XYZ file of C-alpha atoms in Angstrom:
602
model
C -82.337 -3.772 45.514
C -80.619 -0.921 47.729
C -82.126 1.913 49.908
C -80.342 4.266 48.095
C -82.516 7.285 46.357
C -81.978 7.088 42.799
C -81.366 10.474 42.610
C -78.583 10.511 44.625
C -77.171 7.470 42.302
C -77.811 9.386 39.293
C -76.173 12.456 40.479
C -73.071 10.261 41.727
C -72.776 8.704 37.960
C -73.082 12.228 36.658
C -70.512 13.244 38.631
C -68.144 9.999 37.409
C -68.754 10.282 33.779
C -68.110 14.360 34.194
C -64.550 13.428 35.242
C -64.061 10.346 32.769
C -64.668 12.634 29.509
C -61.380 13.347 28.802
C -60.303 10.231 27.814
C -62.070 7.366 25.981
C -60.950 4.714 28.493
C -62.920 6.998 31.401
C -65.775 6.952 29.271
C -65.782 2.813 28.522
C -65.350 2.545 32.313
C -68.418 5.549 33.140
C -70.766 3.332 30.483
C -70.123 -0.094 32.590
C -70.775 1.589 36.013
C -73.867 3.001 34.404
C -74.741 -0.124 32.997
C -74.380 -1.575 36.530
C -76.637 1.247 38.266
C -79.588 1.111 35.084
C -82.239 -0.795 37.202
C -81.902 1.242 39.923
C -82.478 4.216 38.346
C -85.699 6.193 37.130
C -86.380 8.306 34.180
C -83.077 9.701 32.318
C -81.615 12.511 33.483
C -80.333 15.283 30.983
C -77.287 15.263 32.188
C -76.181 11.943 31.429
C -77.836 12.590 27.804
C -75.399 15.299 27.787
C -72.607 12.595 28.479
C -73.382 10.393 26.339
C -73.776 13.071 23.344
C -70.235 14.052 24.315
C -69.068 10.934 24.475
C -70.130 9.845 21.022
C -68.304 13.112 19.716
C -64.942 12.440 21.576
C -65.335 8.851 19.437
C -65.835 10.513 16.503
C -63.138 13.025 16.750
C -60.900 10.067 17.692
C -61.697 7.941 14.799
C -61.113 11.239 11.950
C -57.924 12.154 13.350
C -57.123 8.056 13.443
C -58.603 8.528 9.607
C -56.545 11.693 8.992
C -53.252 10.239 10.360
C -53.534 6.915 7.755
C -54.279 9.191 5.033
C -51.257 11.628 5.648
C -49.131 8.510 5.795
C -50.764 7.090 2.645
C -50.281 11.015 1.514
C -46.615 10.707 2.419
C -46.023 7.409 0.665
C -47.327 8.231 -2.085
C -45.102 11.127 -2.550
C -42.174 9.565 -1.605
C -42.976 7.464 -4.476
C -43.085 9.711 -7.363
C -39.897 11.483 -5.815
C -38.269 7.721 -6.267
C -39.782 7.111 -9.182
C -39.004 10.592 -10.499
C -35.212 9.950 -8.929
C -34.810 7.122 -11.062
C -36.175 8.440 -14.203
C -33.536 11.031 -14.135
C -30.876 8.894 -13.221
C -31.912 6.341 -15.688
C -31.999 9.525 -18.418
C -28.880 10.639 -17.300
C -27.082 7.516 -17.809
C -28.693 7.058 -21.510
C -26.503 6.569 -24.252
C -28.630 5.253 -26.720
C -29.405 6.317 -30.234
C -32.902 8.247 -30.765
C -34.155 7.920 -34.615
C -36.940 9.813 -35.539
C -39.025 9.818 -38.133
C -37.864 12.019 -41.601
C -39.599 14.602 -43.174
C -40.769 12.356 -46.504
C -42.557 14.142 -49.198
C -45.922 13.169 -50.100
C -44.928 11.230 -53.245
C -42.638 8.828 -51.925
C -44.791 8.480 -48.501
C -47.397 7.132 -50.781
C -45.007 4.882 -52.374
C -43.905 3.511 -49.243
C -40.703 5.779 -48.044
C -42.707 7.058 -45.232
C -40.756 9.064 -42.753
C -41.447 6.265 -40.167
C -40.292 3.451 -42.494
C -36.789 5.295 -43.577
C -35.728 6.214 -39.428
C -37.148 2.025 -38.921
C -34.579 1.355 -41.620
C -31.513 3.401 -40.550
C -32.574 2.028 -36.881
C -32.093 -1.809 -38.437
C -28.675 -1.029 -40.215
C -27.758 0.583 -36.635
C -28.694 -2.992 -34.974
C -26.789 -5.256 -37.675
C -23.579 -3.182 -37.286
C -23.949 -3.420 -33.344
C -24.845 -6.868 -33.323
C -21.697 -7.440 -35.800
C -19.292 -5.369 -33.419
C -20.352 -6.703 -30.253
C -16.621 -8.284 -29.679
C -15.285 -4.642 -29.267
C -16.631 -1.741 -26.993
C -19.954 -1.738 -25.343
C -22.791 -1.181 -28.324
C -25.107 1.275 -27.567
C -29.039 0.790 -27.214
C -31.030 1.881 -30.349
C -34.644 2.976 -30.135
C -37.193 4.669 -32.375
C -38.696 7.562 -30.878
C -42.527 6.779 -31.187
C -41.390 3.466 -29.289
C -41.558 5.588 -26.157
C -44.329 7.196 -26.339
C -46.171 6.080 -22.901
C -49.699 7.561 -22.525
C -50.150 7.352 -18.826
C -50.546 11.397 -17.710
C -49.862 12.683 -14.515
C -52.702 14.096 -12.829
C -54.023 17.558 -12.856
C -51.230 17.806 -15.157
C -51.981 16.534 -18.929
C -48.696 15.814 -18.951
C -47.835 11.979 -20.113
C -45.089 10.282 -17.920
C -43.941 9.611 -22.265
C -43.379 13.354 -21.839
C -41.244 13.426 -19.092
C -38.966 11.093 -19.599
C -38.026 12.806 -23.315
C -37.548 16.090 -21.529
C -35.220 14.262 -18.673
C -33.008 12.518 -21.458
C -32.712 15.647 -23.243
C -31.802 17.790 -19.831
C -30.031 14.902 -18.237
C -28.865 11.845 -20.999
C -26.233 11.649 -23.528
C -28.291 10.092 -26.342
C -27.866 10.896 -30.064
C -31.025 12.046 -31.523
C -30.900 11.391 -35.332
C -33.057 13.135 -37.918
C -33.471 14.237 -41.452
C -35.463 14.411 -44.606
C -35.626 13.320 -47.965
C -36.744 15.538 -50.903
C -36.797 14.560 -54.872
C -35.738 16.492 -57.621
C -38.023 16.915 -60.967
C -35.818 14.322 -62.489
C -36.445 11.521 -60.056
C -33.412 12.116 -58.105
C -33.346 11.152 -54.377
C -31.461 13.179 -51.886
C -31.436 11.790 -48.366
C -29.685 14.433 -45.567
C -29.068 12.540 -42.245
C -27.972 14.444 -39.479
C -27.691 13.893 -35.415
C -26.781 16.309 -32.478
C -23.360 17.644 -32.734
C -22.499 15.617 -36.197
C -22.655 17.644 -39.771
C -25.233 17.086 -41.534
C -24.834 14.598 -44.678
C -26.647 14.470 -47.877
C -26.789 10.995 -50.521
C -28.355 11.021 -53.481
C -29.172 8.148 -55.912
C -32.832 6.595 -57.731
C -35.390 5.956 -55.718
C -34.844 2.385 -56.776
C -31.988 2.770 -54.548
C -32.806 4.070 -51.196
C -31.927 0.940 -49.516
C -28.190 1.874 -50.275
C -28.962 5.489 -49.697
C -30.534 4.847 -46.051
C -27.176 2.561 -45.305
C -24.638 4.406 -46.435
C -26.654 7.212 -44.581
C -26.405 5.301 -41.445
C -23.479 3.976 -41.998
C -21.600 7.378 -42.144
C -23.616 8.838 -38.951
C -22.913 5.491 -36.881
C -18.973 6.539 -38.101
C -19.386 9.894 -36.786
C -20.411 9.422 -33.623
C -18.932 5.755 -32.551
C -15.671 5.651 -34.499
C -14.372 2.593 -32.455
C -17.243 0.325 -32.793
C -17.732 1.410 -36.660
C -13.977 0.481 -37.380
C -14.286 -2.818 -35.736
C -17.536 -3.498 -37.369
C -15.664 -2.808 -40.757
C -13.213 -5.294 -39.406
C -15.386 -7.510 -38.487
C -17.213 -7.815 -41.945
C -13.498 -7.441 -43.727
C -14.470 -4.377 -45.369
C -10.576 -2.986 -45.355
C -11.034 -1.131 -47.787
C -13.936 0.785 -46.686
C -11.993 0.572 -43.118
C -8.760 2.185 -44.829
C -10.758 4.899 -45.769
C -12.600 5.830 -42.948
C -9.696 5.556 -40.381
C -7.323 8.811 -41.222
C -10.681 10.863 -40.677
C -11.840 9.217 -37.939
C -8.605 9.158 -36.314
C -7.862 13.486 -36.755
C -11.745 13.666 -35.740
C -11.656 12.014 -32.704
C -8.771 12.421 -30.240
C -10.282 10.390 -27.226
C -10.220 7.564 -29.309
C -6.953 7.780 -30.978
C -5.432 4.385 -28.827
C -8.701 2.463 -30.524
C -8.550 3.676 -33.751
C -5.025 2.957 -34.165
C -4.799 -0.440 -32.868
C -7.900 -1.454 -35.013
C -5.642 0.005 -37.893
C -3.026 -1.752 -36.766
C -5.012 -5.029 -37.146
C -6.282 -3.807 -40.489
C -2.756 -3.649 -41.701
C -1.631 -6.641 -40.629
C -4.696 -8.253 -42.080
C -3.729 -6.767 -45.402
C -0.176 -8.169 -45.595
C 1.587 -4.660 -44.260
C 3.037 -5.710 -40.943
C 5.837 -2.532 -41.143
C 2.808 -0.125 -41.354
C 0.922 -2.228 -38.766
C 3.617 -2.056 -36.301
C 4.005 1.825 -36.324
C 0.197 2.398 -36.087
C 0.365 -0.102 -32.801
C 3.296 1.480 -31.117
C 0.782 4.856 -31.976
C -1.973 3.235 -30.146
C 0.304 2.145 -26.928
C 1.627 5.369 -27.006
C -1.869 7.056 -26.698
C -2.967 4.170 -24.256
C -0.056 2.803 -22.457
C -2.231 0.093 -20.716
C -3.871 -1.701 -23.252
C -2.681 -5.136 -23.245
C -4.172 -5.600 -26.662
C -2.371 -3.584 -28.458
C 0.815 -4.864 -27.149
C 0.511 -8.313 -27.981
C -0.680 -7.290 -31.567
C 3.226 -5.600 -31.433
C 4.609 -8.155 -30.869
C 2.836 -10.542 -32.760
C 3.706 -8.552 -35.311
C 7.120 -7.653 -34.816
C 7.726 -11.620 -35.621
C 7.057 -10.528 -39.510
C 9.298 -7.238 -39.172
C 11.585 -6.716 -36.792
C 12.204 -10.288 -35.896
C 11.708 -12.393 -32.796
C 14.677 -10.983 -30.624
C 12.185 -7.099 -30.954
C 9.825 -8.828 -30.437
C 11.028 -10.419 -26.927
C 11.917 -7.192 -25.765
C 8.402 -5.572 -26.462
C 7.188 -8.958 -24.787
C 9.323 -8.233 -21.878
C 8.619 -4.341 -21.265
C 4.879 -5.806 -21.666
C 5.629 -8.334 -18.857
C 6.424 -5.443 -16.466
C 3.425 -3.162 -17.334
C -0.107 -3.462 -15.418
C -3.413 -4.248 -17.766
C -6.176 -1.457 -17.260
C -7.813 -3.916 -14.907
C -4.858 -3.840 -12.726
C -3.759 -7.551 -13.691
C -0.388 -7.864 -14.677
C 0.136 -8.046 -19.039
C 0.355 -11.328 -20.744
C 1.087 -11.780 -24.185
C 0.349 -15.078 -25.937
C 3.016 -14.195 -28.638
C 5.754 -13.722 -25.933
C 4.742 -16.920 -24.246
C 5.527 -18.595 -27.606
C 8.724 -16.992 -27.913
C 9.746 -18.605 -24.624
C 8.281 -21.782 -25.206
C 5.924 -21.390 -22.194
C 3.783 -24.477 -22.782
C 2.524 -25.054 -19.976
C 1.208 -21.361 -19.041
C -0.327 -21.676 -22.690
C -2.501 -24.537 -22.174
C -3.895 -22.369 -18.875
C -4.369 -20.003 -20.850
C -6.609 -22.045 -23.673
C -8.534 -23.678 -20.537
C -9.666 -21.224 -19.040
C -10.503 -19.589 -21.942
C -12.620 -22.154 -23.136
C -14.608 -22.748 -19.473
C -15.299 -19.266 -19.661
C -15.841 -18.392 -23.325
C -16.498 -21.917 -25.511
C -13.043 -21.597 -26.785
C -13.824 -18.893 -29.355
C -11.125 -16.655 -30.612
C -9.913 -15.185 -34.246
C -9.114 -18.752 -35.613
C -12.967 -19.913 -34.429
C -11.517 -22.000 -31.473
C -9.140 -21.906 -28.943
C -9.148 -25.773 -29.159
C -6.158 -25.331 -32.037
C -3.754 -22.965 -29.654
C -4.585 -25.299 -27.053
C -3.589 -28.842 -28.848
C -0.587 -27.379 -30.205
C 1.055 -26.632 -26.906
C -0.209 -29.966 -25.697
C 2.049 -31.712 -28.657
C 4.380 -29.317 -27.471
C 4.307 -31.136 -24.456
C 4.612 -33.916 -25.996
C 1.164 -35.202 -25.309
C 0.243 -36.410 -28.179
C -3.053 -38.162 -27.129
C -4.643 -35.305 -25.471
C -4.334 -32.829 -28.508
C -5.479 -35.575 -30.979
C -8.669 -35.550 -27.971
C -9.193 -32.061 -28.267
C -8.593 -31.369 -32.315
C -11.671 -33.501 -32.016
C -13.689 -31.110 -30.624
C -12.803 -28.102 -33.179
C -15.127 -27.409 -36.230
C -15.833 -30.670 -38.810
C -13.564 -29.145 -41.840
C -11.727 -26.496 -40.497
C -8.803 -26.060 -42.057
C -7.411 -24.941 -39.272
C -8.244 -27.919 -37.505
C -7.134 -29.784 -40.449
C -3.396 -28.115 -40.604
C -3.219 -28.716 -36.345
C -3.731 -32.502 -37.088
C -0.771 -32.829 -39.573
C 1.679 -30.380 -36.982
C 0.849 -33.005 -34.033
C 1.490 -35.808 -36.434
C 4.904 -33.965 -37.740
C 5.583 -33.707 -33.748
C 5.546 -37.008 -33.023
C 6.900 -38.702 -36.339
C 10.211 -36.178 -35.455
C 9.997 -37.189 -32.137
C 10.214 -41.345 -32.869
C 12.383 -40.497 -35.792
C 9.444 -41.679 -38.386
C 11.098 -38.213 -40.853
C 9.359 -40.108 -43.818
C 6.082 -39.770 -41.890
C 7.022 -36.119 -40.655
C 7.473 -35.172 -44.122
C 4.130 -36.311 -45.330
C 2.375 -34.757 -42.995
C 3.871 -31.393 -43.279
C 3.302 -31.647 -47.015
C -0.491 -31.760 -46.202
C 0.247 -28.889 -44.222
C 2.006 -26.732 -46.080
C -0.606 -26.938 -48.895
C -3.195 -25.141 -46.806
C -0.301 -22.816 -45.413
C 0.019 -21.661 -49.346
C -3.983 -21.699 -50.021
C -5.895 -20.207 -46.191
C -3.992 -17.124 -44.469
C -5.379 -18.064 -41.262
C -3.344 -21.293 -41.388
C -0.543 -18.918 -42.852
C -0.684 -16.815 -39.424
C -1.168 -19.294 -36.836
C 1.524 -21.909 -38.307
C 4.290 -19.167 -39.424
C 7.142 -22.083 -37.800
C 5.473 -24.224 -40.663
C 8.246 -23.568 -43.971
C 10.861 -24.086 -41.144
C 9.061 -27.742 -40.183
C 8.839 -28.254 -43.800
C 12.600 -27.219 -44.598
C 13.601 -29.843 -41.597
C 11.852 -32.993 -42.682
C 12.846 -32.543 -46.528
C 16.542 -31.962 -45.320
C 16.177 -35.500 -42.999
C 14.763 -37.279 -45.728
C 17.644 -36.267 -48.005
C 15.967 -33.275 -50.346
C 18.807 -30.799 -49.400
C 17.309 -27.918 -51.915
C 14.121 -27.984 -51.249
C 14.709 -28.119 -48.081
C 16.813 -24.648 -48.568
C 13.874 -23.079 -50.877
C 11.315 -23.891 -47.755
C 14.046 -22.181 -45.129
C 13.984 -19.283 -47.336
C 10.650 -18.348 -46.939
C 10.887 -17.831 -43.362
C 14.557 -17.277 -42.978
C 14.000 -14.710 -40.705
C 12.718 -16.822 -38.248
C 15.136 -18.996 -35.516
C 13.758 -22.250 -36.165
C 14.807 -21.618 -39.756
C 17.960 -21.277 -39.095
C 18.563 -23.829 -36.028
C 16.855 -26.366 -38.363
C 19.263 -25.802 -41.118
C 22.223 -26.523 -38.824
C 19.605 -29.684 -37.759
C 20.256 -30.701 -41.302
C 23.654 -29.995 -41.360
C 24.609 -32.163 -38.395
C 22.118 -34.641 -39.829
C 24.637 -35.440 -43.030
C 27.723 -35.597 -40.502
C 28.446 -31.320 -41.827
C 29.627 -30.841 -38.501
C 32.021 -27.777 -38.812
C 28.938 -26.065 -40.748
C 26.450 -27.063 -38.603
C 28.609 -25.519 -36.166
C 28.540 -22.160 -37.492
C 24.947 -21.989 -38.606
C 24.043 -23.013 -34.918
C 25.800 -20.029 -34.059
C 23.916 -17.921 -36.717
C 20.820 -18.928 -35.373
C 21.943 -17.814 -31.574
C 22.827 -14.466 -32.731
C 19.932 -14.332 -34.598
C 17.779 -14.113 -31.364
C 20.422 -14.262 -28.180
C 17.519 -13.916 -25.478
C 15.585 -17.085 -26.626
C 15.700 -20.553 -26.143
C 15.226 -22.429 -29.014
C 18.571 -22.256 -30.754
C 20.043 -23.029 -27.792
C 18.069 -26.548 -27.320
C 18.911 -27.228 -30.808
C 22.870 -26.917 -30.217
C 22.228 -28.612 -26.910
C 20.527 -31.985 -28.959
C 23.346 -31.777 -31.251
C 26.449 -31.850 -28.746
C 24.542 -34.412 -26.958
C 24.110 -36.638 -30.003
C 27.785 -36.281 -30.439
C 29.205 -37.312 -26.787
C 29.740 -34.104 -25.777
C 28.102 -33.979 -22.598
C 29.892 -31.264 -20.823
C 29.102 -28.511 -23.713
C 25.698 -30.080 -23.754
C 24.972 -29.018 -20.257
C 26.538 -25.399 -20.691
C 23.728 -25.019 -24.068
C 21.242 -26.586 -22.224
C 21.531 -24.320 -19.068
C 21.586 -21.469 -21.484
C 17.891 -22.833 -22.915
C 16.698 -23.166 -19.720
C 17.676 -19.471 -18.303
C 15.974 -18.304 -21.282
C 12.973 -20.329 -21.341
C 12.494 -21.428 -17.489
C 9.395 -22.991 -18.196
C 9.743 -25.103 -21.539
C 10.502 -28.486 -20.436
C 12.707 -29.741 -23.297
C 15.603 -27.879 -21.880
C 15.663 -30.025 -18.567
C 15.287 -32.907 -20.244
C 18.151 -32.737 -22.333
C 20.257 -31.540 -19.135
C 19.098 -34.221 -16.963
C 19.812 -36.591 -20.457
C 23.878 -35.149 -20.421
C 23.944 -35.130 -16.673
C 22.948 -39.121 -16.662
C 25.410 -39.405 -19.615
C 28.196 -38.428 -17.357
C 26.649 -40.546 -14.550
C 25.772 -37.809 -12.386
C 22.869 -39.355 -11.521
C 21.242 -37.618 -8.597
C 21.249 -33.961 -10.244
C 19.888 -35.943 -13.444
C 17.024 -36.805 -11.291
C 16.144 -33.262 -10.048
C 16.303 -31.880 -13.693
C 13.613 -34.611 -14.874
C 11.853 -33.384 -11.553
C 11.609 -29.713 -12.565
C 10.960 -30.549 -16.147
C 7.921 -33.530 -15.576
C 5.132 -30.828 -13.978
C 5.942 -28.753 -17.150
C 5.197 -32.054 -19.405
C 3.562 -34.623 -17.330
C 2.872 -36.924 -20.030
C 5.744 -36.776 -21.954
C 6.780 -40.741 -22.054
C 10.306 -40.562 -22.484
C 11.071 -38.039 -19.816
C 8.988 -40.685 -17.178
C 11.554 -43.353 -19.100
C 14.502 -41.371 -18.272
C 13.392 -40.481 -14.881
C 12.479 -44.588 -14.038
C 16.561 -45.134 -15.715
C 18.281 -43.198 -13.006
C 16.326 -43.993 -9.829
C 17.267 -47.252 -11.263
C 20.486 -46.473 -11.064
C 20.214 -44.605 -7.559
C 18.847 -48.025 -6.020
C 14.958 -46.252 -5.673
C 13.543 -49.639 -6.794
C 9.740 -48.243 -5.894
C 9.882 -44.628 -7.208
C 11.072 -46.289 -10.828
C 8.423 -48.620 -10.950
C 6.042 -45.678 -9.854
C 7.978 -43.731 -13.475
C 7.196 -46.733 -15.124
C 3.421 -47.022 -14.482
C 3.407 -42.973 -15.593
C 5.124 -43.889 -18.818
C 2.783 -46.641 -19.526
C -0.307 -44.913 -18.587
């Protein structure tokens, strides 16, 4: 207890909590003072009723605008939201390319017999689908919808407008979809006319039996999809081998369209060639590089198919300008068909690995496993393309004509011709009955002409030369013959035939080379296999038959450094590890020949 008068104290509190109401911390502090000075004090005094009246308004003034803050935020939010949301629908509409089908004005009779407006734009949607689905190896397909598919009921407040709503009238401000249409009416007689049309595309009208509208609605489709996609609709066509429904769509589609022009004529090009027409293929490609100097594609097509035309010394030089051009991804150009022309092996079996960790191995031929285990006999690895043939398709005849080129390969290679010829026999009766065997083995009547001349069948072997004769390995086999049955002054000029035939590749040279080796004549041997190897500096054959006339002449130490260069380009190729093991022999490297050894035994 205190002597103080409670008045006095109450007055004094009044005082403090006067000064305290302008913040709520003052206030807390006023209440635990009064709290403090309560049983002192008598009855209460208006004045602190007044305080504490105030001070439950200050609290709940505080607490709204606390209140009105989180819902201005929330507010906000919320806005910022639908602006995002909003942001993205239009950028999402704007980068739309997708095909819109909506329904077709049907009449009532054939709506009751099923031929609904809904179920004809369903039905040229589908045919849209299969041809995308069948084109998906060329340009990017484009997304196909119906439009009742996006009809989304959700409406925006205050609005009774559906989000559905929106978005159609953002695509149609902001997207580059093709909105397809049209009707279908029937004559007195029965006859069916079905008119398709689509923004910016004529309007086309097919008529047949009702019995027929699935024809009508595809051939409906099938000429709008043409109309606006030209690329993917040739390549589709292409894809199904429809050429003939490709060769007439292309001279259209190729006036019609400008933009595409570098497309359209390469697929034409392929068409073509398909077709047995390489002149005609060749000028529509050199059309499409003109009007897109920087697709690879079309260049290797050239000079794939300059091979058939023009012969293999055109097409080195289109392989060659190729070389020094940059790919529209900014890699430099690689052809396949040039790397074959130079013999490139090893760059080819990259090539056919990486393609099949990235892709499976699937190409035109249904498997890059073939490509790949020819240039792996090539490199004389006999074992390893057997290995891979194994993993192509069960019955391929593809696969099947691979099999009997490795065997030819290596029965040429141990001198086995009777077992060479047999097996390109086998071959060359699927080369006569499947075109794609026809197109990947085109060296095959050349192989064929070889091992019938070896084995003594000197016109047949001529009749088998003739159907390629075009080709160098014709005629550098033919001299093979020739110097075979001791014709040495003939072989002699038909070697030289086959040089000028194509002067910038290696082959005929390696040929000569073997032959002028054979014979003792190890200092012309050298100068023809130089000449191979300047042409082809990555085919290994060529260093192997100069380190071969080099150790001949018992120049041993540049033999070695030719089997060097050649053994990363063939690093199973027994013999060359033989030949290598032979003249560190001979150079007193007791330890790196036994090492060659152990590689030619492995």
């Amino acid at each position: 207890m205190t002597d103080e008068d409670p008045r006095e104290g109450r007055i004094r509190l009044g005082r403090r909590r006067k000064e305290a109401v302008d913040t709520l911390d003052a206030i807390e502090m006023a209440e635990e003072a009064m709290e403090q000075g309560e049983p002192t004090m008598g009855p209460p005094d208006p004045a602190v009723l007044l305080v504490e009246e105030q001070r439950r308004l200050i609290k709940a003034q505080v607490s709204n605008e606390r209140m009105g803050f989180v819902l201005r935020v929330m507010t906000a939010c919320v806005g910022l939201a639908f602006v995002i949301g909003l942001c993205g629908m239009v950028w999402t509409a704007s980068q739309s390319r997708a095909v819109v089908v909506n329904p077709f004005d049907s009449p009532f009779a054939l709506t009751h017999r099923g031929h609904s407006g809904q179920v004809i734009a369903r039905g040229v949607s589908d045919v849209i689908i299969t041809i995308n689905r069948e084109a998906r190896y060329g340009e990017q397909s484009r997304a196909v919808a119906l439009t009742w598919t996006r009809d989304t009921a959700v409406v925006v407040p205050t609005t009774g407008v559906s989000i559905g709503d929106i978005d159609k009238l953002l695509r149609t401000w902001f997207g580059q979809e093709t909105n397809i249409t049209g009707s279908v009416t029937v004559s007195t007689t029965g006859v069916v006319s079905l008119t398709i049309r689509a923004d910016g595309v004529r309007a086309q009208t097919f008529t047949g039996p009702e019995s027929d509208m699935p024809r009508l609605i595809r051939e409906a489709s099938e000429y709008m999809y043409g109309q606006f996609q030209p690329e993917l609709f040739t390549w589709y066509l292409l894809q199904t081998q429809r050429y003939e429904d490709a060769e007439a769509f292309l001279p259209g589609a190729y006036a019609q369209h400008p933009e595409s022009r570098g497309a359209l004529a390469r697929y034409w090009g392929i068409m073509l060639s398909s077709l047995g027409r390489p002149e005609e293929a060749a000028e529509k490609l050199r059309l499409s590089i003109r009007a897109n100097p920087d697709n690879e594609s079309a260049w290797d097509m050239l000079v794939g198919v300059l091979f058939d035309t023009e012969g293999e010394e055109a097409a080195y030089r289109v392989g060659r300008d190729m070389a020094a051009r940059t790919a529209e991804d900014g890699e430099p150009m690689e052809s396949e068909s040039y790397l074959l022309l130079l013999r490139d092996w090893t760059r080819l079996v990259e090539i056919g690995t990486g393609d099949i960790a990235e892709t499976g191995g699937e190409n035109a031929l249904g498997g890059q496993e073939i490509t790949l285990a020819d240039a792996e006999a090539n490199r004389h690895d006999f074992v390893h393309a057997r290995t891979l043939l194994r993993a192509g398709r069960v019955g391929s005849p593809e696969v099947a004509a691979t099999g009997h080129m490795v065997d030819t390969y290596e029965a040429l290679e141990s001198g086995d011709t009777a077992r060479a010829l047999a097996a390109m026999q086998a071959l060359d009766a699927l080369w006569q009955a499947d075109g794609d065997v026809a197109y990947a083995f085109y060296e095959a009547p050349c192989y064929l002409g070889l091992t019938l001349g070896l084995n003594g069948s000197r016109q047949e072997a001529e009749a088998a030369f003739a159907r390629a004769d075009r080709l160098i390995a014709c005629a550098a086999f033919r001299a093979d013959v020739l110097e075979a049955q001791g014709l040495t002054a003939e072989a002699d000029r038909q070697y030289g035939v086959a040089i000028r035939l194509a002067p910038s590749l290696p082959f005929a040279y390696q040929r000569r080379g073997l032959a002028l080796l054979a014979r003792g004549d190890h200092a012309r041997a050298v100068t023809r296999f130089r000449d191979a190897h300047l042409r082809g500096p990555r085919w290994a054959d060529p260093l192997k038959g100069w380190g071969d006339a080099l150790a001949a002449q018992g120049r041993w130490a540049a033999a070695v450094e030719k089997y060097e260069q050649a053994i990363p380009l063939a690093p199973e190729w027994q013999d060359l590890h033989l030949a290598h093991a032979a003249v560190l022999n001979r150079l007193g490297r007791r330890e790196a020949a036994q090492a060659a050894l152990e590689k030619a035994a492995a």
